[in-house]
Short mmCIF file of C-alpha atoms in Angstrom, two decimals:
data_model
loop_
_atom_site.label_atom_id
_atom_site.label_comp_id
_atom_site.label_asym_id
_atom_site.label_seq_id
_atom_site.Cartn_x
_atom_site.Cartn_y
_atom_site.Cartn_z
CA MET A 21 83.03 136.57 106.85
CA LEU A 22 84.39 138.51 103.88
CA TRP A 23 86.94 137.15 101.45
CA PHE A 24 88.64 138.76 98.47
CA LEU A 25 90.38 137.30 95.43
CA THR A 26 93.99 138.46 95.07
CA ASN A 27 94.64 136.03 92.21
CA ASP A 28 92.02 134.53 89.90
CA PRO A 29 92.80 130.84 89.19
CA LEU A 30 90.18 130.80 86.45
CA ARG A 31 92.23 133.05 84.17
CA GLU A 32 94.43 130.07 83.35
CA VAL A 33 93.18 127.39 80.94
CA VAL A 34 92.07 124.31 82.84
CA ALA A 35 93.73 121.15 81.53
CA PRO A 36 91.69 117.94 81.11
CA ILE A 37 90.92 116.50 84.53
CA PRO A 38 91.85 112.82 85.06
CA ALA A 39 88.75 110.68 85.47
CA THR A 40 88.20 108.46 88.48
CA ASP A 41 87.35 104.80 87.92
CA PRO A 42 84.59 104.06 88.69
CA PRO A 43 83.14 107.55 88.32
CA ASN A 44 81.32 109.04 91.29
CA LEU A 45 78.03 109.90 89.60
CA GLN A 46 77.12 112.30 92.41
CA ALA A 47 80.49 114.09 92.46
CA LEU A 48 82.13 114.23 89.03
CA ASP A 49 85.36 116.23 88.77
CA VAL A 50 84.55 118.48 85.82
CA ALA A 51 85.79 122.02 86.54
CA ARG A 52 87.93 124.30 88.68
CA ARG A 53 86.28 126.61 91.23
CA GLU A 54 87.34 130.21 91.68
CA ASP A 55 88.71 129.34 95.14
CA GLY A 56 91.12 126.90 93.44
CA LEU A 57 89.29 123.77 94.57
CA MET A 58 87.72 121.16 92.30
CA PHE A 59 84.09 121.59 91.34
CA ARG A 60 82.26 118.29 91.63
CA LEU A 61 79.04 117.98 89.67
CA ARG A 62 76.17 115.79 90.85
CA LEU A 63 74.65 114.26 87.73
CA LEU A 64 72.75 111.25 89.12
CA TYR A 65 69.11 112.04 90.04
CA THR A 66 69.14 115.52 88.50
CA HIS A 67 69.09 117.28 85.11
CA LEU A 68 71.52 119.94 83.90
CA LEU A 69 70.82 122.96 81.70
CA VAL A 70 73.84 124.69 80.10
CA ALA A 71 73.26 128.12 78.57
CA GLY A 72 75.75 130.45 76.92
CA ALA A 73 76.39 132.67 73.93
CA THR A 74 78.28 131.49 70.86
CA GLY A 75 81.87 130.74 71.84
CA ALA A 76 81.11 130.76 75.58
CA GLY A 77 82.35 127.20 76.04
CA LYS A 78 79.29 124.94 75.97
CA GLY A 79 81.40 122.32 74.18
CA SER A 80 83.93 122.41 77.02
CA VAL A 81 81.15 121.65 79.50
CA LEU A 82 79.76 118.73 77.50
CA TRP A 83 83.17 117.19 76.85
CA SER A 84 84.26 117.64 80.48
CA ILE A 85 81.19 115.68 81.53
CA ILE A 86 81.79 112.98 78.91
CA ALA A 87 85.44 112.69 80.01
CA ALA A 88 84.42 112.30 83.66
CA LEU A 89 81.91 109.57 82.74
CA ALA A 90 84.28 107.74 80.36
CA PRO A 91 85.44 104.96 82.75
CA GLY A 92 81.78 104.14 83.44
CA ILE A 93 81.08 104.02 79.71
CA ARG A 94 83.84 101.44 79.24
CA SER A 95 82.59 99.28 82.12
CA GLY A 96 78.93 99.45 81.07
CA LEU A 97 77.79 101.39 84.14
CA VAL A 98 76.98 104.47 82.00
CA GLN A 99 75.29 104.90 78.63
CA LEU A 100 75.38 108.11 76.61
CA TRP A 101 72.48 108.89 74.29
CA VAL A 102 73.51 111.92 72.22
CA LEU A 103 71.59 114.38 70.04
CA ASP A 104 73.73 116.77 67.99
CA PRO A 105 71.48 118.76 65.63
CA LYS A 106 74.50 120.66 64.24
CA GLY A 107 75.23 117.82 61.86
CA GLY A 108 77.46 116.12 64.43
CA MET A 109 80.01 118.96 64.28
CA GLU A 110 80.43 119.20 68.05
CA LEU A 111 80.12 115.63 69.28
CA ALA A 112 80.70 113.20 66.39
CA LEU A 113 84.38 112.76 67.27
CA GLY A 114 83.30 110.80 70.32
CA ARG A 115 80.61 108.68 68.64
CA ARG A 116 82.33 105.41 69.59
CA LEU A 117 81.65 106.31 73.22
CA PHE A 118 77.93 106.74 72.60
CA HIS A 119 75.28 104.06 72.92
CA ARG A 120 72.98 106.05 70.61
CA PHE A 121 73.97 109.00 68.43
CA CYS A 122 71.66 111.09 66.27
CA TYR A 123 72.52 114.22 64.32
CA GLY A 124 70.92 116.62 61.85
CA SER A 125 72.72 117.74 58.74
CA ASP A 126 72.43 119.40 55.36
CA PRO A 127 69.86 117.30 53.49
CA ALA A 128 71.63 118.06 50.20
CA MET A 129 74.74 116.30 51.51
CA ASP A 130 73.27 113.21 53.11
CA GLY A 131 70.13 112.73 51.05
CA ALA A 132 67.69 113.00 53.97
CA SER A 133 65.01 115.63 54.45
CA ASP A 134 64.57 117.78 57.55
CA ALA A 135 61.47 115.72 58.34
CA GLU A 136 63.50 112.50 58.32
CA TYR A 137 66.07 113.95 60.70
CA GLU A 138 63.36 115.25 63.02
CA GLU A 139 61.74 111.81 62.94
CA ALA A 140 65.08 110.29 63.99
CA PHE A 141 65.37 112.70 66.92
CA ALA A 142 61.78 112.01 68.03
CA THR A 143 62.26 108.24 67.74
CA LEU A 144 65.39 108.27 69.90
CA LEU A 145 63.62 110.31 72.60
CA GLU A 146 60.57 108.03 72.52
CA ASP A 147 62.80 104.95 72.78
CA LEU A 148 64.27 106.45 75.95
CA VAL A 149 60.79 107.16 77.31
CA ALA A 150 59.98 103.47 76.74
CA ILE A 151 63.03 102.47 78.83
CA MET A 152 61.90 104.89 81.53
CA ARG A 153 58.43 103.28 81.60
CA ARG A 154 59.94 99.79 81.81
CA ARG A 155 62.15 100.80 84.71
CA GLN A 156 59.23 102.39 86.51
CA GLY A 157 57.31 99.14 86.24
CA LYS A 158 60.30 97.16 87.48
CA LEU A 159 60.81 99.39 90.54
CA ARG A 160 57.15 99.93 91.41
CA GLY A 161 56.52 98.86 95.00
CA LEU A 162 60.18 97.95 95.53
CA SER A 163 62.20 101.16 95.46
CA ARG A 164 61.78 104.84 94.69
CA LEU A 165 65.28 105.19 93.21
CA LEU A 166 67.21 103.05 90.75
CA LYS A 167 70.77 102.23 91.70
CA PRO A 168 72.71 102.10 88.40
CA SER A 169 74.35 98.81 87.47
CA ARG A 170 75.62 97.11 84.34
CA ASP A 171 72.18 95.53 83.91
CA GLU A 172 70.42 98.87 84.36
CA PRO A 173 73.05 101.53 83.53
CA PHE A 174 72.91 105.22 84.30
CA ILE A 175 71.67 106.84 81.07
CA VAL A 176 72.72 110.40 80.22
CA LEU A 177 70.88 112.07 77.36
CA ILE A 178 73.08 114.86 75.98
CA ALA A 179 71.23 117.30 73.73
CA ASP A 180 73.29 120.04 72.11
CA GLU A 181 71.56 123.10 70.64
CA LEU A 182 68.19 122.37 72.26
CA ALA A 183 66.52 125.18 70.31
CA SER A 184 66.88 123.11 67.13
CA LEU A 185 64.73 120.44 68.79
CA THR A 186 62.18 122.74 70.42
CA ALA A 187 61.77 126.13 68.76
CA TYR A 188 62.99 125.49 65.21
CA VAL A 189 60.95 122.38 64.36
CA THR A 190 58.30 123.54 61.89
CA ASP A 191 56.01 120.48 61.78
CA PRO A 192 53.47 120.95 64.63
CA ALA A 193 52.95 117.20 65.15
CA MET A 194 56.69 116.52 65.26
CA LYS A 195 57.27 119.47 67.57
CA LYS A 196 54.61 118.08 69.92
CA ARG A 197 56.18 114.60 69.93
CA ILE A 198 59.63 115.95 70.78
CA ALA A 199 58.33 118.30 73.47
CA LYS A 200 56.23 115.54 75.05
CA ALA A 201 59.18 113.13 75.19
CA PHE A 202 61.49 115.75 76.69
CA SER A 203 58.88 116.77 79.26
CA LEU A 204 58.32 113.16 80.34
CA LEU A 205 62.04 112.46 80.68
CA LEU A 206 62.63 115.67 82.62
CA SER A 207 59.70 115.19 84.98
CA GLN A 208 60.01 111.42 85.58
CA GLY A 209 63.43 110.22 84.46
CA ARG A 210 65.60 111.19 87.41
CA ALA A 211 64.39 108.50 89.81
CA VAL A 212 65.00 105.71 87.30
CA GLY A 213 68.56 106.74 86.45
CA ILE A 214 67.96 108.87 83.36
CA THR A 215 69.52 112.35 83.31
CA VAL A 216 69.13 115.02 80.64
CA VAL A 217 72.00 117.41 79.90
CA GLY A 218 70.82 120.13 77.54
CA ALA A 219 72.75 123.04 76.00
CA LEU A 220 71.41 126.12 74.23
CA GLN A 221 72.09 129.81 73.54
CA ASP A 222 68.69 131.39 74.12
CA PRO A 223 67.06 130.48 77.48
CA ARG A 224 63.69 132.17 76.90
CA LYS A 225 60.55 130.12 77.64
CA GLU A 226 59.34 130.40 74.04
CA VAL A 227 62.55 128.64 73.01
CA LEU A 228 62.66 126.13 75.89
CA PRO A 229 59.17 125.79 77.38
CA PHE A 230 60.24 123.14 79.92
CA ARG A 231 63.20 125.17 81.23
CA ASP A 232 61.97 124.97 84.85
CA LEU A 233 62.31 121.16 84.85
CA PHE A 234 66.13 121.43 85.06
CA PRO A 235 67.13 121.51 88.78
CA THR A 236 70.81 122.23 88.06
CA ARG A 237 71.69 125.24 85.90
CA LEU A 238 74.95 126.52 84.43
CA ALA A 239 75.22 129.98 82.87
CA LEU A 240 78.32 130.74 80.81
CA ARG A 241 78.92 134.08 79.11
CA MET A 242 75.51 135.54 78.27
CA ALA A 243 74.57 138.19 75.72
CA GLU A 244 72.26 140.11 78.09
CA ALA A 245 71.97 140.66 81.83
CA GLU A 246 68.31 139.55 81.77
CA GLN A 247 69.33 136.11 80.54
CA VAL A 248 71.17 135.48 83.83
CA ARG A 249 67.86 135.59 85.67
CA LEU A 250 66.21 133.28 83.15
CA VAL A 251 68.90 130.64 83.67
CA LEU A 252 69.96 130.96 87.31
CA ALA A 253 66.77 132.42 88.90
CA ASP A 254 65.85 135.78 90.36
CA GLY A 255 68.59 137.65 92.17
CA ALA A 256 71.47 135.49 90.91
CA ARG A 257 73.14 138.37 89.10
CA GLU A 258 72.83 140.59 92.18
CA ARG A 259 74.54 137.82 94.18
CA GLY A 260 77.53 137.90 91.86
CA ALA A 261 76.69 135.91 88.73
CA ARG A 262 77.62 138.64 86.23
CA CYS A 263 77.53 136.29 83.26
CA ASP A 264 77.01 139.16 80.82
CA GLN A 265 80.39 140.57 81.92
CA ILE A 266 82.45 137.42 81.37
CA PRO A 267 85.04 138.33 78.71
CA GLU A 268 85.22 136.39 75.45
CA THR A 269 88.82 135.50 76.36
CA LEU A 270 87.58 133.18 79.13
CA PRO A 271 85.59 130.40 77.41
CA GLY A 272 84.34 127.74 79.78
CA VAL A 273 83.91 130.19 82.69
CA GLY A 274 80.43 130.34 84.19
CA TYR A 275 78.24 130.18 87.26
CA VAL A 276 76.46 127.08 88.54
CA ALA A 277 73.19 127.16 90.46
CA VAL A 278 72.23 124.00 92.33
CA ASP A 279 68.96 123.26 94.15
CA GLY A 280 69.43 124.06 97.83
CA GLU A 281 72.44 126.37 97.31
CA THR A 282 71.79 130.10 97.70
CA GLU A 283 75.00 131.36 96.10
CA PRO A 284 75.97 130.65 92.47
CA ILE A 285 79.41 129.01 92.16
CA ARG A 286 81.92 130.45 89.69
CA VAL A 287 83.82 127.75 87.82
CA ARG A 288 85.86 127.07 84.69
CA PHE A 289 85.52 123.84 82.75
CA SER A 290 88.50 122.09 81.20
CA HIS A 291 89.63 122.77 77.65
CA ILE A 292 89.46 119.49 75.72
CA THR A 293 91.08 119.39 72.28
CA ASP A 294 90.38 117.04 69.37
CA GLU A 295 93.50 115.12 70.38
CA ASP A 296 92.15 114.75 73.93
CA ILE A 297 88.89 113.40 72.51
CA ALA A 298 90.79 110.88 70.39
CA ASP A 299 92.62 109.72 73.52
CA LEU A 300 89.30 109.35 75.35
CA VAL A 301 87.86 107.25 72.54
CA ASN A 302 90.95 105.04 72.25
CA THR A 303 91.05 104.50 76.01
CA TYR A 304 87.40 104.15 76.96
CA ALA A 305 85.29 103.17 73.92
CA PRO A 306 83.47 99.89 74.63
CA ASP A 307 84.80 97.00 72.58
CA LEU A 308 81.66 94.86 72.60
CA ILE A 309 80.04 96.38 69.51
CA GLY A 310 81.44 98.14 66.47
CA ALA A 311 81.01 101.89 66.35
CA SER A 312 78.90 101.81 63.19
CA GLU A 313 76.31 99.63 64.93
CA ARG A 314 75.85 102.18 67.70
CA ILE A 315 75.31 105.25 65.53
CA SER A 316 71.65 106.17 65.10
CA THR A 317 70.86 107.82 61.78
CA PRO A 318 67.72 107.97 59.63
CA GLU A 319 67.21 104.91 57.46
CA GLY A 320 69.27 105.14 54.30
CA VAL A 321 71.64 107.79 55.65
CA ALA A 322 75.26 106.76 55.98
CA ALA A 323 76.74 106.95 59.47
#
């Protein structure tokens, strides 16, 4: 069967997609497919890698996922643990939605050194590894998969600009701690309800050594044709994923590769403005704890 596009629905900006309550963690409405249908992302029991050049729309992907999970955040079914090494520039607007939030910044502004920020990142990751170990012990001999609940919520670790946490850390001991925690979460976290969503620009192994531990991959506009293979696997570009040819005028457009699917799926994620984020926070932020108590920053650094 051959089919041809006579009109591309992805040329139009995709408006924020209304979230379902409760969210279907194995079929989140996050993007529009090129056939005009909704793209539903399975997030539970997998990990997601998002790669794209500057301005390709990685923020649209992350915020579309956060928006789809928002009803679960309010009910306590979902927890977001967020790392934003860009000083919180991308994700801080939604910090009231986050259970843990850690960012890096200009030490001259906040009074903390790079080492203190890296320590904060490593500590958050190791705290999540400890939760993973506890859940493994709780499930051992009873079940091979955790079913998320308010007592044991689905935890999504969102890490923006992964290269800042892998390739750009200069202290060898700190770099080893961060890499070990990420590797443990990626290799063992899925079964116990912990999912990693990571975003970066450069998908090379020297930048992200544990790239192959992400079963679900999304490639937005890429700088080079070779990068398509690094993200989506061999032959993906030949099967239509011409990520290096996506125009700059179409941010949020990309190709998704999912385990078990031979063909990459072309999609466009919704455009979410600062006003949309404010609406999300006002509608879905949990009211049990104050926002300042949920923001993780190095000791002595103001939230």
